[in-house]
XYZ file of C-alpha atoms in Angstrom:
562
model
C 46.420 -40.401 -46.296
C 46.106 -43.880 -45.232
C 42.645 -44.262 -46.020
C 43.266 -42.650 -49.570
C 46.116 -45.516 -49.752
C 43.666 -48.080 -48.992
C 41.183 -47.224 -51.125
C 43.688 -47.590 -53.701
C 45.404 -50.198 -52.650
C 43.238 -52.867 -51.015
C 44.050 -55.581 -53.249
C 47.408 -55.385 -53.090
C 46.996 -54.958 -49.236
C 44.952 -57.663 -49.273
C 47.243 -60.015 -51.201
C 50.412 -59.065 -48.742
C 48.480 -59.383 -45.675
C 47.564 -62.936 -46.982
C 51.174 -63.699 -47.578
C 52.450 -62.646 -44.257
C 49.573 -64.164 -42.557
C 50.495 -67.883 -44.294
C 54.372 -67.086 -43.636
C 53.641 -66.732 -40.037
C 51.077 -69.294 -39.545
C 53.201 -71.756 -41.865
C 56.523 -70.960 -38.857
C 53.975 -70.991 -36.299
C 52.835 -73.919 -36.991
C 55.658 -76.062 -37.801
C 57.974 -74.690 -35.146
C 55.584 -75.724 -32.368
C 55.147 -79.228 -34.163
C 58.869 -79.939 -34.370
C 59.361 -78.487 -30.892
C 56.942 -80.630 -28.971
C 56.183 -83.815 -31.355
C 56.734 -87.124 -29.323
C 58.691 -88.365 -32.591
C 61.179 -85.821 -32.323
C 61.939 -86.251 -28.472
C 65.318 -88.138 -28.940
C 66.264 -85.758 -32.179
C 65.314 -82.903 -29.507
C 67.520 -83.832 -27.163
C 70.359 -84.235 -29.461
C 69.734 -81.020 -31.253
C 67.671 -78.765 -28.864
C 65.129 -75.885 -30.294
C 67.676 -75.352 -33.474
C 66.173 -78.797 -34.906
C 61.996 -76.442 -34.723
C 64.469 -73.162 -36.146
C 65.607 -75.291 -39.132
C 62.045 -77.455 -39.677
C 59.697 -74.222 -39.637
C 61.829 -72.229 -42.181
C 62.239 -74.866 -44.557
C 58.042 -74.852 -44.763
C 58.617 -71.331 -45.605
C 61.364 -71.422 -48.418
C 59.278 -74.149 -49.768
C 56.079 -71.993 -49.903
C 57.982 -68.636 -50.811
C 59.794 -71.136 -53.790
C 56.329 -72.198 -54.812
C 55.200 -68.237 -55.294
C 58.409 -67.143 -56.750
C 58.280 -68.129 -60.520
C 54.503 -66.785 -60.742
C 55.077 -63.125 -60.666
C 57.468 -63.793 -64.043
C 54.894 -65.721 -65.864
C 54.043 -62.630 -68.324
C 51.784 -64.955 -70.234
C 49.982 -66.110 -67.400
C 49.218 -61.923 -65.873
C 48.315 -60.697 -69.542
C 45.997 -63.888 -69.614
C 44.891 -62.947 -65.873
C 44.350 -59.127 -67.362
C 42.887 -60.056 -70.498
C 40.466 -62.753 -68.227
C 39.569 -59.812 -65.834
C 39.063 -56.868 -67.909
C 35.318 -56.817 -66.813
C 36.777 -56.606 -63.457
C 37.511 -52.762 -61.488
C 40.670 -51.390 -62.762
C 41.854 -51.629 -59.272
C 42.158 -55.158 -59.419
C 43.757 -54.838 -63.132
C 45.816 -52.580 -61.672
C 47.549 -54.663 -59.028
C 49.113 -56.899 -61.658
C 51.408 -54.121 -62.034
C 52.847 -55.042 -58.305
C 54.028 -58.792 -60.310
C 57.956 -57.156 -59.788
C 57.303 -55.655 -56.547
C 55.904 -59.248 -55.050
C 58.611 -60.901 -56.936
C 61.299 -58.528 -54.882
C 59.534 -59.153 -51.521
C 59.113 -63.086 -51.873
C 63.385 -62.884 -53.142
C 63.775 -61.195 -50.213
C 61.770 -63.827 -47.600
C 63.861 -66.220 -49.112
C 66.844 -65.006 -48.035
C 66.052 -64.134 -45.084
C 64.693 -67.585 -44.753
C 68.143 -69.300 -46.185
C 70.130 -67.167 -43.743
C 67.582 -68.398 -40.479
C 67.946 -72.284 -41.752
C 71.752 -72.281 -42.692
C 72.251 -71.129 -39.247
C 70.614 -73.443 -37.560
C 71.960 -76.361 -39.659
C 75.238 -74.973 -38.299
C 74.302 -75.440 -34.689
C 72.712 -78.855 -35.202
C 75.959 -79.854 -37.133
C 77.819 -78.575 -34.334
C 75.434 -80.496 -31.744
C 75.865 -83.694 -34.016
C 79.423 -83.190 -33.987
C 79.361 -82.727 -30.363
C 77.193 -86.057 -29.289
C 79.017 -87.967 -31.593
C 82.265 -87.242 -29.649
C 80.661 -86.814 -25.964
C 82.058 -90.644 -23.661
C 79.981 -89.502 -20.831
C 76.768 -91.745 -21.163
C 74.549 -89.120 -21.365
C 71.283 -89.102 -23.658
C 72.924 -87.131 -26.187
C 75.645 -89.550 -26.275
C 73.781 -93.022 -26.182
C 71.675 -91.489 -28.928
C 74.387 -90.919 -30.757
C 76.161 -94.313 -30.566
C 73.056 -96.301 -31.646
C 72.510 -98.202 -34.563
C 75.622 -97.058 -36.176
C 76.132 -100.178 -38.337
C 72.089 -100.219 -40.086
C 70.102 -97.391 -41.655
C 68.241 -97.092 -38.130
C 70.590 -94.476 -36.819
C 69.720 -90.707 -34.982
C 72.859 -89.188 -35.812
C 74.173 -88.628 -38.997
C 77.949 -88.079 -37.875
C 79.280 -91.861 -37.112
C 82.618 -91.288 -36.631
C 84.948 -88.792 -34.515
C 86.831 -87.948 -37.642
C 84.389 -86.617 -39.649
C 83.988 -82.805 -39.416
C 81.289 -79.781 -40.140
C 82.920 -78.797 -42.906
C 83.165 -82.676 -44.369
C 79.136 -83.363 -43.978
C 79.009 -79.533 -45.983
C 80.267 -80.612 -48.377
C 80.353 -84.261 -49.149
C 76.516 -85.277 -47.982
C 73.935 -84.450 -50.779
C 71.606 -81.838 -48.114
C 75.102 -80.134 -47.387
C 76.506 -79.448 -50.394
C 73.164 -78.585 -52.167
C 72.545 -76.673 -49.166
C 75.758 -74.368 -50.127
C 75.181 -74.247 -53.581
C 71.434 -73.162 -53.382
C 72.848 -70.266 -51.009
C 75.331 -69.119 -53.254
C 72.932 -68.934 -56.408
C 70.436 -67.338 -53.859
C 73.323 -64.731 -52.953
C 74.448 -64.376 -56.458
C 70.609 -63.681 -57.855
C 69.926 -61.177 -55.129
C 73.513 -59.296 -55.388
C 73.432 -58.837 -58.993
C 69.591 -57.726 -58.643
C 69.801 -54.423 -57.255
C 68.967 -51.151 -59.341
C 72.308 -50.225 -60.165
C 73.082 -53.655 -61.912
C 70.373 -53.934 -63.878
C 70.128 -50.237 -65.275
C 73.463 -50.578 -66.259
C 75.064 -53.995 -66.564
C 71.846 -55.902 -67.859
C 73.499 -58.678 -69.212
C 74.896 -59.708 -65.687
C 71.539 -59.184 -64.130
C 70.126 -61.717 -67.255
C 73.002 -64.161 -66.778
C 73.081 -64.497 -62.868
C 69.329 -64.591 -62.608
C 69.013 -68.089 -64.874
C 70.999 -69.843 -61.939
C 66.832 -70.123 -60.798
C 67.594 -73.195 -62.395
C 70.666 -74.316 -60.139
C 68.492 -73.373 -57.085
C 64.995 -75.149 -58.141
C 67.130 -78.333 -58.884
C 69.457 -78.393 -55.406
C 65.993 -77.571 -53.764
C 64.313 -80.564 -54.979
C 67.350 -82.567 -54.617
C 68.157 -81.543 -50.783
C 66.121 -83.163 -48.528
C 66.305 -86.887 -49.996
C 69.074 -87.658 -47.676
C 67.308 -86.964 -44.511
C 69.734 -86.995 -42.283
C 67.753 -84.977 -39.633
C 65.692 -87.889 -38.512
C 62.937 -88.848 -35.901
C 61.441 -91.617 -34.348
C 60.082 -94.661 -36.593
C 55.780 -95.311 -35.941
C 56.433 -98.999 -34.888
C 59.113 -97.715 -32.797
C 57.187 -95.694 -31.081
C 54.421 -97.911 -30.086
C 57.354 -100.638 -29.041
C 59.192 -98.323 -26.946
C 58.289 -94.874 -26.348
C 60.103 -92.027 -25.255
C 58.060 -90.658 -22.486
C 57.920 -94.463 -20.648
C 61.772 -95.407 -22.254
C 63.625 -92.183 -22.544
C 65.055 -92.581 -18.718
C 65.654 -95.960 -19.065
C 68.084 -95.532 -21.976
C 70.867 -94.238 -20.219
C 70.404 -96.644 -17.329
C 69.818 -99.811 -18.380
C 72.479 -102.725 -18.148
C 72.054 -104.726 -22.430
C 72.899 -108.347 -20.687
C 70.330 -108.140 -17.705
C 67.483 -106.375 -19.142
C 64.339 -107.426 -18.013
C 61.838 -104.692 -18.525
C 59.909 -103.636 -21.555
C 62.467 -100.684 -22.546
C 65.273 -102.799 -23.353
C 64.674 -102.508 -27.174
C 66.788 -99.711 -29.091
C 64.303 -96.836 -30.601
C 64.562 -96.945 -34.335
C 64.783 -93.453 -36.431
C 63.792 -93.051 -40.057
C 63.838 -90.178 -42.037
C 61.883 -87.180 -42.724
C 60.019 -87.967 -46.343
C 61.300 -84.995 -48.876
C 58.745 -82.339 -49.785
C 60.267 -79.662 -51.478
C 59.176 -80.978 -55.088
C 55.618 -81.042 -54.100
C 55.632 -77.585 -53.460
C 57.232 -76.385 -56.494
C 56.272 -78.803 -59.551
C 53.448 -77.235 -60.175
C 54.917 -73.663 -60.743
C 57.595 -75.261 -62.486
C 55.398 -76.771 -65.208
C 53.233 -74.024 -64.938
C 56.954 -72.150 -65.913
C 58.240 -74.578 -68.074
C 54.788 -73.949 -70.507
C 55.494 -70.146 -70.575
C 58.757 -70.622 -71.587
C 57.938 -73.321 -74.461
C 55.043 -70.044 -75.650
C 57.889 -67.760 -75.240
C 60.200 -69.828 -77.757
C 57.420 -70.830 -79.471
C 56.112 -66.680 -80.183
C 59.754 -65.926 -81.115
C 60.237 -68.436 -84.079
C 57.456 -66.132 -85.738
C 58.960 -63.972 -88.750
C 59.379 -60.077 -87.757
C 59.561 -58.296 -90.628
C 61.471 -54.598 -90.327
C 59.865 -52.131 -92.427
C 61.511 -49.009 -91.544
C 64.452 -47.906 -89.455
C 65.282 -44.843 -88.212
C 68.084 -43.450 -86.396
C 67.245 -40.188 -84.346
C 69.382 -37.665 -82.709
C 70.523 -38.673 -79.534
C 71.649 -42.229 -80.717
C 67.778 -42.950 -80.468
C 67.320 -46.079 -82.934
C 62.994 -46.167 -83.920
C 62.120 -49.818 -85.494
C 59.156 -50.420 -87.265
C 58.263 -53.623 -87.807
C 55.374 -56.124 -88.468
C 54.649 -60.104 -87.812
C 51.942 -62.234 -88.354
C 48.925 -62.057 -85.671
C 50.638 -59.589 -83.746
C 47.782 -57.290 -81.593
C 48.518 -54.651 -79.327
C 47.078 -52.038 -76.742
C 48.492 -48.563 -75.930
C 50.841 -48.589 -74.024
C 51.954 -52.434 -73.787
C 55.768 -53.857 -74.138
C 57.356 -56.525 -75.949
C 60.741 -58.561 -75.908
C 63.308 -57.819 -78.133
C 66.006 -60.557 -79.215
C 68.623 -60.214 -81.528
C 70.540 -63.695 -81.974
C 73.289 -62.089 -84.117
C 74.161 -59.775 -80.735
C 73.168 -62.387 -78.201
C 70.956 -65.567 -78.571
C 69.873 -66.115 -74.641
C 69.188 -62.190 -73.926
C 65.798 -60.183 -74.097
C 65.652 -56.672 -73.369
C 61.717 -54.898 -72.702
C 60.813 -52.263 -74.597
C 57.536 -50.324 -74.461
C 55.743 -50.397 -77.781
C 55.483 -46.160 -79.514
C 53.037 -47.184 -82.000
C 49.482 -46.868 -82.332
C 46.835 -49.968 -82.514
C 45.265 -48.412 -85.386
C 48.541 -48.385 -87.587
C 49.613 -51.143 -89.288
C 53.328 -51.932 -87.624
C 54.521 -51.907 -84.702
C 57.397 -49.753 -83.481
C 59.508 -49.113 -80.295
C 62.283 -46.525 -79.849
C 65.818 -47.772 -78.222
C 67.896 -45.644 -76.326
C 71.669 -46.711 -75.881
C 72.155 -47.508 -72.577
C 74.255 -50.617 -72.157
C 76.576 -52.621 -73.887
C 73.620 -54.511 -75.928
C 71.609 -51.230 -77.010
C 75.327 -49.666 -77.872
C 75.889 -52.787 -80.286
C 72.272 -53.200 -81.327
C 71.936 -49.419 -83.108
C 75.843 -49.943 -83.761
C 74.576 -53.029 -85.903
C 71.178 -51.500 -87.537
C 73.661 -48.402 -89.139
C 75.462 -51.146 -90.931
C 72.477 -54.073 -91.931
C 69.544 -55.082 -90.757
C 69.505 -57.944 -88.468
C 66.992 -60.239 -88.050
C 64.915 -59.754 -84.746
C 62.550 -62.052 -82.686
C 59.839 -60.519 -80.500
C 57.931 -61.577 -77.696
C 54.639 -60.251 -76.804
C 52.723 -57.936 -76.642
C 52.288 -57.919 -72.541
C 49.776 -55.611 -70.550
C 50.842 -53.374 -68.238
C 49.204 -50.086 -67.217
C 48.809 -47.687 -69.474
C 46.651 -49.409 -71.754
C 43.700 -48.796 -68.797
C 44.435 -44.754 -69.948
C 40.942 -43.973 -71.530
C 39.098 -45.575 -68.855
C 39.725 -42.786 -66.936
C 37.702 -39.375 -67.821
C 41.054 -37.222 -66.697
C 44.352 -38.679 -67.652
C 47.585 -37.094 -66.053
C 50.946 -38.989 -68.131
C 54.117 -38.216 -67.136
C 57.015 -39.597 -68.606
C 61.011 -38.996 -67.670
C 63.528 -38.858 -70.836
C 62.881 -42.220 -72.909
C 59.854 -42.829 -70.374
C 57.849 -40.562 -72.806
C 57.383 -43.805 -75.071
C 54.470 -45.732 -73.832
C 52.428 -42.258 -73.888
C 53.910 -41.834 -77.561
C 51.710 -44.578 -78.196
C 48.705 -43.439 -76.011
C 48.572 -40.063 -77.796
C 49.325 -41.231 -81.587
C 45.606 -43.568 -80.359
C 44.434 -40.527 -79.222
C 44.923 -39.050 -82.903
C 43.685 -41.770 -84.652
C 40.354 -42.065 -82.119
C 39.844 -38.334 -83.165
C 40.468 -38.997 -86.592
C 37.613 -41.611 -86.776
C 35.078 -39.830 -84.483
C 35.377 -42.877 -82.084
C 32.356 -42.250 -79.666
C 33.879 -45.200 -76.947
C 36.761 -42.779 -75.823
C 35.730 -42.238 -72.014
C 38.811 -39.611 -71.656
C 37.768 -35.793 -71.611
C 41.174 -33.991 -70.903
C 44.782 -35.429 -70.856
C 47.758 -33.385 -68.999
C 50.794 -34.514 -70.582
C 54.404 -34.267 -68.629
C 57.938 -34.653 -69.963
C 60.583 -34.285 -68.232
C 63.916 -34.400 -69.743
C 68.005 -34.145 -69.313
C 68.736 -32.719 -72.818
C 67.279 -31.078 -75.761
C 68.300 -33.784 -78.068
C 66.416 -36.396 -76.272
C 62.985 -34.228 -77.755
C 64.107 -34.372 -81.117
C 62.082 -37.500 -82.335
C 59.121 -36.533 -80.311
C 58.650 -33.291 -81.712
C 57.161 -34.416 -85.026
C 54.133 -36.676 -82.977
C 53.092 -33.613 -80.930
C 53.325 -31.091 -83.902
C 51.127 -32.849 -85.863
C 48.708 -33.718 -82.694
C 48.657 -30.212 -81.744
C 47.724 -29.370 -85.274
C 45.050 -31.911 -85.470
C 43.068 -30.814 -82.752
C 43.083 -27.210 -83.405
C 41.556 -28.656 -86.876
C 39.124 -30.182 -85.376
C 38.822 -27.597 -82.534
C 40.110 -29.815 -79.739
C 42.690 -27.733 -78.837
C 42.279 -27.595 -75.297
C 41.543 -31.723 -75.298
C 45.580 -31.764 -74.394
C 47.543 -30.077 -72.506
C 51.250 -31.116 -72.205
C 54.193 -29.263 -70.332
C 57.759 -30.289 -71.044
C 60.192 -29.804 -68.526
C 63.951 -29.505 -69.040
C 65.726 -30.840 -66.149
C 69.633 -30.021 -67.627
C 70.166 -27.098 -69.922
C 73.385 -24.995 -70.399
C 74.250 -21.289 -70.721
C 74.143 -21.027 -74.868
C 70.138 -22.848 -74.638
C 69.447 -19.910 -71.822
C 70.779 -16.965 -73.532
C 68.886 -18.423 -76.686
C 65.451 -19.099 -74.993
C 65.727 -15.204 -73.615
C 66.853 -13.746 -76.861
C 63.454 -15.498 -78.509
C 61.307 -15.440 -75.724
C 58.136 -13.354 -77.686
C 58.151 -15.874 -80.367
C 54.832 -17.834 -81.015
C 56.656 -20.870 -80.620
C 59.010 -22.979 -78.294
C 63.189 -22.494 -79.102
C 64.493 -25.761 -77.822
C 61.388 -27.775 -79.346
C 59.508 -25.733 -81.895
C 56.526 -26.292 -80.328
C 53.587 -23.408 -79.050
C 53.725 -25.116 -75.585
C 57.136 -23.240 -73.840
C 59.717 -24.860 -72.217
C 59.717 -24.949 -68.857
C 63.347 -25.110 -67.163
C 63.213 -27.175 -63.591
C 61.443 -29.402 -62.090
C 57.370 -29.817 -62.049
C 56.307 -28.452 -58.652
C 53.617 -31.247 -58.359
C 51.420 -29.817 -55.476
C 50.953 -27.025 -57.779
C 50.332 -29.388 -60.850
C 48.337 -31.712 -58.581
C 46.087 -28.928 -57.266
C 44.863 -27.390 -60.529
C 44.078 -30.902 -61.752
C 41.716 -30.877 -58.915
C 40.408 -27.431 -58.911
C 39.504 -28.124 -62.861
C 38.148 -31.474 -62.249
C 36.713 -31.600 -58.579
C 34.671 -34.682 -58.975
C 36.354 -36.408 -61.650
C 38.697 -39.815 -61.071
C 41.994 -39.442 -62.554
C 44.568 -41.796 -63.711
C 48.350 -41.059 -63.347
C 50.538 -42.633 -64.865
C 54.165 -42.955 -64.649
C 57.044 -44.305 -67.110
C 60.250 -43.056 -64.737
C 62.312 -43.504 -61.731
C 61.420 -44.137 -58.581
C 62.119 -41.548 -56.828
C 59.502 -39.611 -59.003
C 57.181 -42.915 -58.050
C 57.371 -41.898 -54.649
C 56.325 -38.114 -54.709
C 53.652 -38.502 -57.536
C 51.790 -41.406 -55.555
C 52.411 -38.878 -52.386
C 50.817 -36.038 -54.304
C 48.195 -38.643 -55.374
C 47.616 -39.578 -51.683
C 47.386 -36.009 -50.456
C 45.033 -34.655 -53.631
C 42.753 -37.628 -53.394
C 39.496 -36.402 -51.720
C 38.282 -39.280 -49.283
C 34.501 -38.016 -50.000
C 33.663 -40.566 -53.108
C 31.584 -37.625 -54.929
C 34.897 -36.068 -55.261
C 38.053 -36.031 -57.275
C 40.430 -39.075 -56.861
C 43.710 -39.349 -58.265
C 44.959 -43.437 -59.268
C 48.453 -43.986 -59.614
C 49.736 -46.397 -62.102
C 53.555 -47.102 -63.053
C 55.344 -49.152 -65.810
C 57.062 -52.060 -64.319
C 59.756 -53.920 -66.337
């Protein structure tokens, strides 16, 4: 299993392994330097090894805030996919991971914040402490010097001032609590839950990336953590003066330590780091506005059962693959929010279409809005994303869960049209086709795309070119007493179609293992549209089916990410 999960998986492997290994080399590195630098000796002994604990993780948030903002660039990956496609679809593939890195690199970040507030809050405390110490220790001598001039070691100069005053009244203190709090704010309202069902929190909470990137840049140009000046250092030198400091007598002074160290500050480097990702940023968005001020005409709308709203629509240059997404705005609902949607249609017809489910407050008020007029609508896009690599494989096993059925809607309508036109480039022999769904309603608009596909190639006797099994995950007693009063009829009660219902769940070994028995030296592509829970066990039956013999079958797992 783990060698089928490298094989499939190296790149991504690769790239994480190279992120960890930078992380830790990055702490490693600048923990050590801040720990035993000769510069630092005096800060050292004010501060101890929390001043190496706060240093080495600020390198990190400054790398991880450099790689954070790349993963969203959806211009920038479909330009990387489009620049690539001559590369192996594993590589093509791992673009797919852009949320997953995105989640990981949130969460170094904040593991990161909570490793450097905490050891701002000892060396506050230690500040606070020398500042206040009267017996003539190193610490306390430190402390005292230069108090007057901008030469000074500690930042606290008076026994008045508190932790809680330098938190929030000095620029790295109060930025420092503000960055956390957008940082807590972003990751809170992240989780699952949020976004599948209060999206427009998620959208809101999330643009406080730009209260973070600016307190980020802004933080360190204080420097109040400080070390030893170069001239100071060649003047008087810790390891020759450092004993002398707390000994020596101002008015008789006679040897070569009698001079005062000096302390500047640490330059600020948090901007270097992330200006170049924020340009790089700052260019998608301009595209971004830029694509959406291009008229979207609506040619058709149609409401389906289920309150399932289907928009057709068409704009200038527009190009799309199977099974790609676009952003949808509607400035009459909300001007600042964009919701993905996975494109239905076909790149051989001439619109575009995508089907929305109501499932929030801004689905609920976008159909709500279509029943009475037709708004006007900017789009974004198209962006790549897997399924568009379908007929690259010779096997194709799709599976979609309830309105997860829609990027294959697209694949299959291609599918038709490829058929259709005798297209000799289509790679893909056989396609298995899984739907699993809640409720009977929720196959309503699909019905019409398979009936005529399953007419189309019995015509042109392809009719065993697809094979699709629809599962129905929720049912009640009136749909089973129906489905057993008609079950000799040629075709399907609940969907009218000559493929039967199935009620449950797919057992995927089973599924898994006659995909293999039929094609035992094919590669196969799966590909998900779903939760993740069904993420999990298809890429385990993917794992487990995979045959580590490269003659052999091989099963690739692919999943929509939005």
């Amino acid at each position: 299993t783990m060698g089928n999960w490298l094989v499939n998986h190296w790149f991504s492997a690769a790239v994480l392994a190279a992120w960890l290994g930078i992380n830790i080399f990055l702490f490693t590195y600048y923990f050590l330097f801040f720990d035993r630098d000769e510069r630092y000796f005096y800060t050292r002994a004010i501060l101890g090894s929390a001043l190496a604990w706060a240093r080495a993780s600020a390198k990190c948030l400054n790398f991880n805030s450099m790689l954070i903002l790349l993963p969203v660039c959806r211009n920038l990956l479909s330009f990387l996919r489009g620049t690539c496609s001559c590369c192996r679809r594993t590589l093509r593939k791992q673009l797919d991971h852009n949320l997953t890195f995105h989640k990981l690199v949130a969460y170094a970040l904040a593991l990161l914040t909570a490793v450097h507030t905490i050891a701002h809050l000892f060396n506050l405390e230690r500040y606070n402490h020398s500042q206040q110490a009267t017996d003539g220790s190193l610490h306390a001598v430190l402390s005292k010097m230069h108090l007057q001039g901008s030469k000074w070691l500690n930042p606290i100069h008076s026994n008045q001032t508190t932790v809680e005053y330098v938190a929030f009244t000095t620029i790295p203190g109060l930025t420092g609590v503000i960055i956390t709090l957008a940082l807590i704010l972003m990751v809170t309202s992240s989780t699952e839950f949020i976004r599948r069902n209060y999206f427009e929190l998620f959208w809101y909470t999330h643009h406080l990336f730009l209260v973070y990137f600016a307190g980020l840049v802004i933080h360190g140009i204080a420097g109040l953590v400080r070390g030893q000046t170069e001239q100071s250092m060649a003047e008087v030198h810790p390891y020759h003066c450092a004993e002398h400091i707390t000994q020596r007598d101002p008015q008789n002074c006679t040897h070569k330590c009698c001079k005062d160290p000096e302390f500047g500050s640490i330059p600020a480097e948090s901007w270097k780091w992330v200006l170049a990702p924020i340009i790089l940023y700052v260019f998608e968005r301009i595209l971004r506005v830029w694509r959406a001020q291009q008229k979207v005409v609506v040619k058709k709308v149609v409401m389906h059962p289920a309150r399932v709203l289907e928009l057709q629509m068409e704009k200038k240059g527009f190009c799309m693959e199977v099974g790609q997404y676009i952003f949808v705005n509607c400035p009459s609902i909300s001007p600042l929010e964009w919701h993905p949607f996975t494109l239905t249609s076909a790149p051989e017809e001439d619109f575009f279409s995508i089907h929305i489910r109501a499932a929030g407050d801004w689905t609920e008020r976008l159909i709500d809005t279509f029943q009475s007029e037709t708004p006007r609508i900017e789009v974004d896009g198209p962006f790549g994303t897997a399924s568009e690599d379908v007929f690259q494989y010779e096997v194709a096993m799709l599976v979609g869960a309830g309105i997860g059925v829609t990027p294959f809607a697209s694949i299959l309508k291609s599918i038709w049209y490829k058929f259709q036109q005798a297209d000799q480039t289509l790679k893909t022999k056989k396609i298995y086709f899984y739907w699993l769904c809640r409720d009977t309603g929720a196959f309503a608009w699909f019905n019409d795309l398979l009936a005529s596909l399953e007419q189309k190639m019995a015509e042109s006797g392809k009719a065993d070119f697809l094979t699709y099994r629809l599962f129905l995950t929720g049912w009640d007693t009136s749909i089973a007493n129906n489905v057993a009063l008609h079950f000799d009829t040629a075709t399907d009660t609940v969907t009218g179609l000559r493929h039967k219902t199935i009620f449950g769940r797919p057992m995927w070994n089973t599924e898994f293992a006659a995909v293999a028995a039929a094609h035992p030296r094919s590669v196969v592509g799966v590909f998900l549209c779903g939760p993740e829970s069904l993420a999990k066990s298809l890429q385990k039956s993917c794992h487990q089916h995979s045959s580590l013999d490269p003659r052999k079958v091989k099963f690739y797992f692919n999943k929509e990410n939005f």
